Amino acid sequence: MKKIVLITGATSGFGKAIARKFAENGYDLIITGRRKVLLEELARELITDLNVEILPLCFDVRKLKEVENAINTLSEKWKKIDVLVNNAGLAVGLIPINEGVIDDWERMIDTNIKGLLYMTRMVSPLMVSRKQGHIINIGSIAGREVYPAGNVYCGSKFAVDAITKGTRIDLLPHQIKVTQIAPGAANTEFSLVRFKGDKERADNVYKGFQPLQAEDIAEAVYYVTTLPSHVNINDLVLMPTAQANSVNFLKK
Ligand code: NDP
Ligand code: 8X3
């Protein structure tokens, strides 16, 4: 029987590349996100190219009722989730704390922390009942080192780090693997979202150096699922060679 991976935030960036990588390796996929058209487009693409089964589920991870409904109404086949990739997330704004926009803070906290928690709360019991599964949380270098004006986004990713460690402890008796992948700068829709559609500012983030590509993260996520059952990667920090930490870049 084919394995099943559930990927949140599969409409662009890492999530989309992760979906393709698992589909290429024979998994059936549950892909999620808010943009229905993009989800369905990806589903069609992967079904045609790779002959896999795809279940696109359009919902907002910030809304507990939507998350509950999505998971509770899965058929028995789709409830057998082998891998959950908690990827959906965003930064909104890059502003000193004293000028911060409360709505931006709430979007980040609700998506990056509470959304990840809601997904984990709903999917982990399914894994516990089967005594198998792997939860992969997408953290960030921003969850290791705070940078100027990163305040709440960094805080949300530090929370992902702590929640990942806590999840690993709590799921230890049930033999569920828990991994955090923490990337540095990668050229996706991330900066476009952070700067609220300002493309010039977004493009500027990646000028003068080679950032990570979404496919690099997909490789890492898939790799950690290929190890023998007695081996788990707890934590993987994945950086562009031209980025030493949150603030030091080698730019041409
Ligand atoms: P993208 O903006 O390209 O993708 C983000 C994805 O998250 C989209 O598919 C989006 O789908 C989904 N998403 C956002 N909010 C919600 C929501 N409320 N409900 C459901 N889905 C949501 O960015 P990335 O691929 O770069 O980001 C993926 C993850 O990686 C994030 O957690 C980010 O913090 C993290 N990260 C990114 C880095 C980077 O430099 N790019 C580096 C380190 C970590 P939709 O809009 O359709 O809902
Ligand atoms: C995204 C990477 O450094 O822009 O998490 O915050 S960073």
mmCIF file of C-alpha atoms and ligand atoms in Angstrom:
data_model
loop_
_atom_site.group_PDB
_atom_site.id
_atom_site.type_symbol
_atom_site.label_atom_id
_atom_site.label_comp_id
_atom_site.label_asym_id
_atom_site.label_seq_id
_atom_site.Cartn_x
_atom_site.Cartn_y
_atom_site.Cartn_z
ATOM 1 C CA MET A 1 0.000 0.000 0.000
ATOM 2 C CA LYS A 2 1.217 3.479 -0.871
ATOM 3 C CA LYS A 3 2.312 5.820 1.901
ATOM 4 C CA ILE A 4 0.468 9.081 2.504
ATOM 5 C CA VAL A 5 1.950 12.519 3.177
ATOM 6 C CA LEU A 6 -0.072 15.565 4.240
ATOM 7 C CA ILE A 7 1.581 18.879 3.360
ATOM 8 C CA THR A 8 0.200 22.204 4.577
ATOM 9 C CA GLY A 9 0.834 25.263 2.411
ATOM 10 C CA ALA A 10 1.296 23.365 -0.859
ATOM 11 C CA THR A 11 0.110 26.159 -3.158
ATOM 12 C CA SER A 12 3.591 27.675 -3.515
ATOM 13 C CA GLY A 13 7.213 27.633 -2.411
ATOM 14 C CA PHE A 14 8.480 24.806 -0.208
ATOM 15 C CA GLY A 15 5.116 23.076 0.103
ATOM 16 C CA LYS A 16 4.633 22.803 -3.639
ATOM 17 C CA ALA A 17 8.163 21.437 -4.159
ATOM 18 C CA ILE A 18 7.739 19.011 -1.246
ATOM 19 C CA ALA A 19 4.499 17.760 -2.805
ATOM 20 C CA ARG A 20 6.214 17.088 -6.121
ATOM 21 C CA LYS A 21 9.156 15.333 -4.433
ATOM 22 C CA PHE A 22 6.932 12.930 -2.479
ATOM 23 C CA ALA A 23 4.724 12.309 -5.521
ATOM 24 C CA GLU A 24 7.823 11.453 -7.573
ATOM 25 C CA ASN A 25 8.666 8.921 -4.901
ATOM 26 C CA GLY A 26 5.348 7.143 -5.033
ATOM 27 C CA TYR A 27 3.454 8.709 -2.128
ATOM 28 C CA ASP A 28 -0.217 9.631 -2.278
ATOM 29 C CA LEU A 29 -0.721 13.212 -1.160
ATOM 30 C CA ILE A 30 -3.073 15.384 0.851
ATOM 31 C CA ILE A 31 -2.213 18.933 -0.165
ATOM 32 C CA THR A 32 -3.629 21.970 1.603
ATOM 33 C CA GLY A 33 -3.727 25.741 1.342
ATOM 34 C CA ARG A 34 -6.225 28.592 1.022
ATOM 35 C CA ARG A 35 -5.900 29.219 -2.732
ATOM 36 C CA LYS A 36 -8.242 26.605 -4.214
ATOM 37 C CA VAL A 37 -7.346 27.252 -7.844
ATOM 38 C CA LEU A 38 -3.626 26.722 -7.198
ATOM 39 C CA LEU A 39 -4.270 23.606 -5.139
ATOM 40 C CA GLU A 40 -6.404 22.049 -7.839
ATOM 41 C CA GLU A 41 -3.898 23.031 -10.518
ATOM 42 C CA LEU A 42 -1.110 21.271 -8.596
ATOM 43 C CA ALA A 43 -3.288 18.216 -8.020
ATOM 44 C CA ARG A 44 -4.055 17.952 -11.750
ATOM 45 C CA GLU A 45 -0.399 18.421 -12.646
ATOM 46 C CA LEU A 46 0.842 15.702 -10.310
ATOM 47 C CA ILE A 47 -1.908 13.223 -11.163
ATOM 48 C CA THR A 48 -1.146 13.633 -14.887
ATOM 49 C CA ASP A 49 2.652 13.575 -14.559
ATOM 50 C CA LEU A 50 3.088 10.974 -11.861
ATOM 51 C CA ASN A 51 -0.035 8.839 -11.635
ATOM 52 C CA VAL A 52 -0.523 9.372 -7.899
ATOM 53 C CA GLU A 53 -3.664 9.945 -5.851
ATOM 54 C CA ILE A 54 -4.038 13.494 -4.579
ATOM 55 C CA LEU A 55 -6.595 14.903 -2.166
ATOM 56 C CA PRO A 56 -6.617 18.711 -2.287
ATOM 57 C CA LEU A 57 -8.129 20.276 0.861
ATOM 58 C CA CYS A 58 -8.741 23.979 0.846
ATOM 59 C CA PHE A 59 -8.767 25.497 4.352
ATOM 60 C CA ASP A 60 -7.137 28.086 6.572
ATOM 61 C CA VAL A 61 -4.855 26.574 9.233
ATOM 62 C CA ARG A 62 -5.732 29.488 11.549
ATOM 63 C CA LYS A 63 -9.331 28.326 11.795
ATOM 64 C CA LEU A 64 -9.680 25.449 14.229
ATOM 65 C CA LYS A 65 -13.140 24.466 12.966
ATOM 66 C CA GLU A 66 -11.837 24.234 9.383
ATOM 67 C CA VAL A 67 -8.862 22.129 10.491
ATOM 68 C CA GLU A 68 -11.105 19.836 12.552
ATOM 69 C CA ASN A 69 -13.548 19.450 9.679
ATOM 70 C CA ALA A 70 -10.793 18.700 7.163
ATOM 71 C CA ILE A 71 -9.263 15.930 9.263
ATOM 72 C CA ASN A 72 -12.428 14.487 10.798
ATOM 73 C CA THR A 73 -14.059 14.009 7.405
ATOM 74 C CA LEU A 74 -11.139 12.121 5.846
ATOM 75 C CA SER A 75 -12.005 8.628 4.639
ATOM 76 C CA GLU A 76 -10.342 5.658 6.341
ATOM 77 C CA LYS A 77 -7.779 5.453 3.506
ATOM 78 C CA TRP A 78 -6.718 9.080 3.864
ATOM 79 C CA LYS A 79 -6.636 8.930 7.671
ATOM 80 C CA LYS A 80 -3.573 6.666 7.430
ATOM 81 C CA ILE A 81 -1.186 9.617 7.258
ATOM 82 C CA ASP A 82 2.451 8.508 7.391
ATOM 83 C CA VAL A 83 4.065 11.950 7.172
ATOM 84 C CA LEU A 84 2.699 15.343 8.246
ATOM 85 C CA VAL A 85 4.668 18.323 6.960
ATOM 86 C CA ASN A 86 3.699 21.435 8.921
ATOM 87 C CA ASN A 87 4.918 23.936 6.358
ATOM 88 C CA ALA A 88 2.203 26.628 6.042
ATOM 89 C CA GLY A 89 3.537 29.853 7.443
ATOM 90 C CA LEU A 90 4.465 33.417 6.739
ATOM 91 C CA ALA A 91 6.181 36.595 7.812
ATOM 92 C CA VAL A 92 4.205 39.827 7.618
ATOM 93 C CA GLY A 93 6.211 43.044 7.845
ATOM 94 C CA LEU A 94 9.753 43.809 8.984
ATOM 95 C CA ILE A 95 9.161 46.592 11.465
ATOM 96 C CA PRO A 96 10.677 47.551 14.843
ATOM 97 C CA ILE A 97 8.547 46.382 17.760
ATOM 98 C CA ASN A 98 7.586 49.894 18.874
ATOM 99 C CA GLU A 99 5.972 50.544 15.478
ATOM 100 C CA GLY A 100 4.612 47.015 14.984
ATOM 101 C CA VAL A 101 1.271 46.361 13.328
ATOM 102 C CA ILE A 102 -0.870 44.271 15.666
ATOM 103 C CA ASP A 103 -2.793 42.616 12.831
ATOM 104 C CA ASP A 104 0.508 41.480 11.259
ATOM 105 C CA TRP A 105 1.586 39.995 14.590
ATOM 106 C CA GLU A 106 -1.681 38.126 14.925
ATOM 107 C CA ARG A 107 -1.456 36.703 11.411
ATOM 108 C CA MET A 108 2.020 35.335 12.137
ATOM 109 C CA ILE A 109 1.186 33.939 15.567
ATOM 110 C CA ASP A 110 -2.108 32.445 14.382
ATOM 111 C CA THR A 111 -0.559 30.803 11.306
ATOM 112 C CA ASN A 112 2.936 29.816 12.365
ATOM 113 C CA ILE A 113 2.172 28.736 15.922
ATOM 114 C CA LYS A 114 -1.527 28.060 16.331
ATOM 115 C CA GLY A 115 -2.023 26.623 12.831
ATOM 116 C CA LEU A 116 0.851 24.205 13.341
ATOM 117 C CA LEU A 117 -0.592 23.231 16.732
ATOM 118 C CA TYR A 118 -4.099 22.665 15.367
ATOM 119 C CA MET A 119 -2.737 20.426 12.610
ATOM 120 C CA THR A 120 -0.565 18.488 15.028
ATOM 121 C CA ARG A 121 -3.418 18.072 17.508
ATOM 122 C CA MET A 122 -5.709 16.651 14.831
ATOM 123 C CA VAL A 123 -3.230 14.426 12.978
ATOM 124 C CA SER A 124 -1.033 13.077 15.794
ATOM 125 C CA PRO A 125 -3.800 10.908 17.372
ATOM 126 C CA LEU A 126 -4.210 9.188 13.995
ATOM 127 C CA MET A 127 -0.503 8.394 14.037
ATOM 128 C CA VAL A 128 -0.575 7.327 17.692
ATOM 129 C CA SER A 129 -3.379 4.870 16.992
ATOM 130 C CA ARG A 130 -1.228 3.229 14.283
ATOM 131 C CA LYS A 131 2.006 3.538 16.292
ATOM 132 C CA GLN A 132 3.748 5.010 13.287
ATOM 133 C CA GLY A 133 4.264 8.362 11.684
ATOM 134 C CA HIS A 134 6.605 11.249 11.128
ATOM 135 C CA ILE A 135 5.887 14.904 11.853
ATOM 136 C CA ILE A 136 8.140 17.405 10.107
ATOM 137 C CA ASN A 137 7.898 21.031 11.197
ATOM 138 C CA ILE A 138 9.327 23.771 9.021
ATOM 139 C CA GLY A 139 11.127 26.152 11.364
ATOM 140 C CA SER A 140 13.673 28.733 10.262
ATOM 141 C CA ILE A 141 17.081 30.192 10.977
ATOM 142 C CA ALA A 142 14.832 32.964 12.361
ATOM 143 C CA GLY A 143 13.948 30.494 15.107
ATOM 144 C CA ARG A 144 17.601 30.247 16.152
ATOM 145 C CA GLU A 145 18.831 33.823 15.908
ATOM 146 C CA VAL A 146 16.820 37.001 16.238
ATOM 147 C CA TYR A 147 17.523 39.712 13.661
ATOM 148 C CA PRO A 148 16.622 43.423 13.626
ATOM 149 C CA ALA A 149 12.870 44.010 13.143
ATOM 150 C CA GLY A 150 12.294 40.242 13.000
ATOM 151 C CA ASN A 151 10.735 40.329 16.502
ATOM 152 C CA VAL A 152 7.392 38.502 16.145
ATOM 153 C CA TYR A 153 8.294 36.352 13.115
ATOM 154 C CA CYS A 154 11.434 35.208 14.962
ATOM 155 C CA GLY A 155 9.332 34.622 18.075
ATOM 156 C CA SER A 156 6.921 32.461 16.112
ATOM 157 C CA LYS A 157 9.770 30.342 14.758
ATOM 158 C CA PHE A 158 11.418 30.056 18.206
ATOM 159 C CA ALA A 159 8.013 28.726 19.259
ATOM 160 C CA VAL A 160 8.140 26.160 16.441
ATOM 161 C CA ASP A 161 11.536 25.053 17.786
ATOM 162 C CA ALA A 162 10.164 24.612 21.326
ATOM 163 C CA ILE A 163 6.938 22.948 20.157
ATOM 164 C CA THR A 164 8.918 20.532 17.969
ATOM 165 C CA LYS A 165 11.061 19.496 20.938
ATOM 166 C CA GLY A 166 7.991 19.118 23.138
ATOM 167 C CA THR A 167 6.157 17.109 20.494
ATOM 168 C CA ARG A 168 9.125 14.750 20.206
ATOM 169 C CA ILE A 169 9.101 14.084 23.943
ATOM 170 C CA ASP A 170 5.354 13.542 24.126
ATOM 171 C CA LEU A 171 5.213 11.237 21.106
ATOM 172 C CA LEU A 172 8.287 9.221 22.110
ATOM 173 C CA PRO A 173 6.213 6.425 23.744
ATOM 174 C CA HIS A 174 4.260 6.069 20.507
ATOM 175 C CA GLN A 175 7.296 5.739 18.204
ATOM 176 C CA ILE A 176 6.383 8.801 16.169
ATOM 177 C CA LYS A 177 9.366 10.570 14.634
ATOM 178 C CA VAL A 178 9.496 14.353 14.982
ATOM 179 C CA THR A 179 11.881 16.467 12.921
ATOM 180 C CA GLN A 180 12.462 20.168 12.478
ATOM 181 C CA ILE A 181 13.906 21.525 9.234
ATOM 182 C CA ALA A 182 15.138 25.097 9.696
ATOM 183 C CA PRO A 183 16.112 26.823 6.429
ATOM 184 C CA GLY A 184 17.854 30.111 5.758
ATOM 185 C CA ALA A 185 16.940 32.465 2.914
ATOM 186 C CA ALA A 186 15.007 30.839 0.084
ATOM 187 C CA ASN A 187 13.482 32.521 -2.912
ATOM 188 C CA THR A 188 9.757 31.701 -2.782
ATOM 189 C CA GLU A 189 6.682 33.906 -2.309
ATOM 190 C CA PHE A 190 7.896 34.450 1.271
ATOM 191 C CA SER A 191 9.280 37.972 0.839
ATOM 192 C CA LEU A 192 6.455 39.039 -1.479
ATOM 193 C CA VAL A 193 4.040 38.115 1.321
ATOM 194 C CA ARG A 194 6.245 39.715 3.990
ATOM 195 C CA PHE A 195 6.354 42.998 2.052
ATOM 196 C CA LYS A 196 2.651 42.835 1.149
ATOM 197 C CA GLY A 197 3.084 42.557 -2.618
ATOM 198 C CA ASP A 198 6.034 44.967 -3.004
ATOM 199 C CA LYS A 199 7.904 42.935 -5.635
ATOM 200 C CA GLU A 200 10.891 45.233 -5.910
ATOM 201 C CA ARG A 201 11.549 45.050 -2.171
ATOM 202 C CA ALA A 202 10.988 41.297 -2.189
ATOM 203 C CA ASP A 203 13.374 40.694 -5.112
ATOM 204 C CA ASN A 204 15.986 42.839 -3.411
ATOM 205 C CA VAL A 205 16.251 40.363 -0.525
ATOM 206 C CA TYR A 206 17.797 37.778 -2.858
ATOM 207 C CA LYS A 207 20.081 40.074 -4.895
ATOM 208 C CA GLY A 208 23.826 39.396 -4.979
ATOM 209 C CA PHE A 209 23.839 35.832 -3.639
ATOM 210 C CA GLN A 210 22.437 32.412 -4.450
ATOM 211 C CA PRO A 211 19.535 31.705 -2.092
ATOM 212 C CA LEU A 212 18.144 28.244 -1.423
ATOM 213 C CA GLN A 213 15.562 26.967 -3.901
ATOM 214 C CA ALA A 214 12.319 25.346 -2.776
ATOM 215 C CA GLU A 215 13.616 22.086 -4.277
ATOM 216 C CA ASP A 216 16.573 22.130 -1.849
ATOM 217 C CA ILE A 217 14.180 22.104 1.094
ATOM 218 C CA ALA A 218 12.069 19.399 -0.568
ATOM 219 C CA GLU A 219 15.185 17.202 -0.905
ATOM 220 C CA ALA A 220 15.926 17.613 2.805
ATOM 221 C CA VAL A 221 12.345 16.928 3.877
ATOM 222 C CA TYR A 222 12.178 13.805 1.744
ATOM 223 C CA TYR A 223 15.625 12.643 2.882
ATOM 224 C CA VAL A 224 14.676 12.611 6.564
ATOM 225 C CA THR A 225 11.786 10.256 5.747
ATOM 226 C CA THR A 226 14.048 7.731 4.010
ATOM 227 C CA LEU A 227 16.089 6.676 7.039
ATOM 228 C CA PRO A 228 15.720 3.338 8.831
ATOM 229 C CA SER A 229 13.036 3.171 11.521
ATOM 230 C CA HIS A 230 15.625 3.380 14.334
ATOM 231 C CA VAL A 231 17.135 6.632 12.991
ATOM 232 C CA ASN A 232 15.617 10.116 13.334
ATOM 233 C CA ILE A 233 16.988 13.498 12.308
ATOM 234 C CA ASN A 234 15.828 15.717 15.163
ATOM 235 C CA ASP A 235 16.918 18.954 13.650
ATOM 236 C CA LEU A 236 18.379 20.115 10.372
ATOM 237 C CA VAL A 237 19.534 23.682 9.700
ATOM 238 C CA LEU A 238 19.823 24.221 5.955
ATOM 239 C CA MET A 239 21.492 27.396 4.715
ATOM 240 C CA PRO A 240 22.625 28.949 1.448
ATOM 241 C CA THR A 241 26.413 28.653 1.310
ATOM 242 C CA ALA A 242 26.450 32.437 0.996
ATOM 243 C CA GLN A 243 24.617 32.920 4.323
ATOM 244 C CA ALA A 244 26.427 32.261 7.613
ATOM 245 C CA ASN A 245 23.576 33.121 9.995
ATOM 246 C CA SER A 246 20.554 35.416 10.152
ATOM 247 C CA VAL A 247 22.506 38.562 9.265
ATOM 248 C CA ASN A 248 25.830 37.698 7.592
ATOM 249 C CA PHE A 249 25.625 37.226 3.823
ATOM 250 C CA LEU A 250 28.345 37.071 1.193
ATOM 251 C CA LYS A 251 26.891 39.363 -1.458
ATOM 252 C CA LYS A 252 28.480 40.316 -4.751
HETATM 253 P P1 NDP B 1 5.399 30.799 0.411
HETATM 254 O O1 NDP B 1 4.760 32.115 0.717
HETATM 255 O O2 NDP B 1 5.862 30.547 -0.969
HETATM 256 O O3 NDP B 1 4.418 29.612 0.848
HETATM 257 C C1 NDP B 1 3.683 29.666 2.033
HETATM 258 C C2 NDP B 1 2.566 28.633 1.977
HETATM 259 O O4 NDP B 1 1.847 28.681 3.216
HETATM 260 C C3 NDP B 1 1.582 28.894 0.865
HETATM 261 O O5 NDP B 1 1.255 27.686 0.232
HETATM 262 C C4 NDP B 1 0.355 29.443 1.584
HETATM 263 O O6 NDP B 1 -0.815 29.027 0.912
HETATM 264 C C5 NDP B 1 0.460 28.729 2.935
HETATM 265 N N1 NDP B 1 -0.258 29.445 3.977
HETATM 266 C C6 NDP B 1 0.021 30.668 4.489
HETATM 267 N N2 NDP B 1 -0.914 31.015 5.388
HETATM 268 C C7 NDP B 1 -1.804 29.991 5.429
HETATM 269 C C8 NDP B 1 -3.000 29.755 6.157
HETATM 270 N N3 NDP B 1 -3.475 30.647 7.043
HETATM 271 N N4 NDP B 1 -3.672 28.604 5.967
HETATM 272 C C9 NDP B 1 -3.205 27.705 5.076
HETATM 273 N N5 NDP B 1 -2.078 27.852 4.365
HETATM 274 C C10 NDP B 1 -1.393 28.993 4.545
HETATM 275 O O7 NDP B 1 6.600 30.691 1.441
HETATM 276 P P2 NDP B 1 7.663 29.513 1.748
HETATM 277 O O8 NDP B 1 7.434 28.342 0.904
HETATM 278 O O9 NDP B 1 8.989 30.149 1.730
HETATM 279 O O10 NDP B 1 7.299 29.217 3.262
HETATM 280 C C11 NDP B 1 6.986 27.940 3.760
HETATM 281 C C12 NDP B 1 7.419 27.845 5.206
HETATM 282 O O11 NDP B 1 8.828 27.986 5.268
HETATM 283 C C13 NDP B 1 6.867 28.927 6.121
HETATM 284 O O12 NDP B 1 6.552 28.323 7.359
HETATM 285 C C14 NDP B 1 8.032 29.897 6.287
HETATM 286 O O13 NDP B 1 7.965 30.602 7.499
HETATM 287 C C15 NDP B 1 9.190 28.927 6.255
HETATM 288 N N6 NDP B 1 10.508 29.460 5.900
HETATM 289 C C16 NDP B 1 10.715 30.170 4.743
HETATM 290 C C17 NDP B 1 11.981 30.598 4.410
HETATM 291 C C18 NDP B 1 12.263 31.418 3.204
HETATM 292 O O14 NDP B 1 13.298 32.130 3.180
HETATM 293 N N7 NDP B 1 11.453 31.349 2.167
HETATM 294 C C19 NDP B 1 13.142 30.260 5.266
HETATM 295 C C20 NDP B 1 12.811 29.526 6.447
HETATM 296 C C21 NDP B 1 11.554 29.122 6.727
HETATM 297 P P3 NDP B 1 -2.111 29.934 0.674
HETATM 298 O O15 NDP B 1 -1.679 31.351 0.538
HETATM 299 O O16 NDP B 1 -2.705 29.358 -0.571
HETATM 300 O O17 NDP B 1 -2.958 29.679 1.873
HETATM 301 C C1 8X3 B 2 12.716 32.951 6.639
HETATM 302 C C2 8X3 B 2 14.143 33.279 6.720
HETATM 303 O O1 8X3 B 2 15.809 34.900 7.685
HETATM 304 O O2 8X3 B 2 14.066 35.789 6.233
HETATM 305 O O3 8X3 B 2 12.295 32.233 7.757
HETATM 306 O O4 8X3 B 2 13.577 35.103 8.468
HETATM 307 S S1 8X3 B 2 14.392 34.836 7.317
#
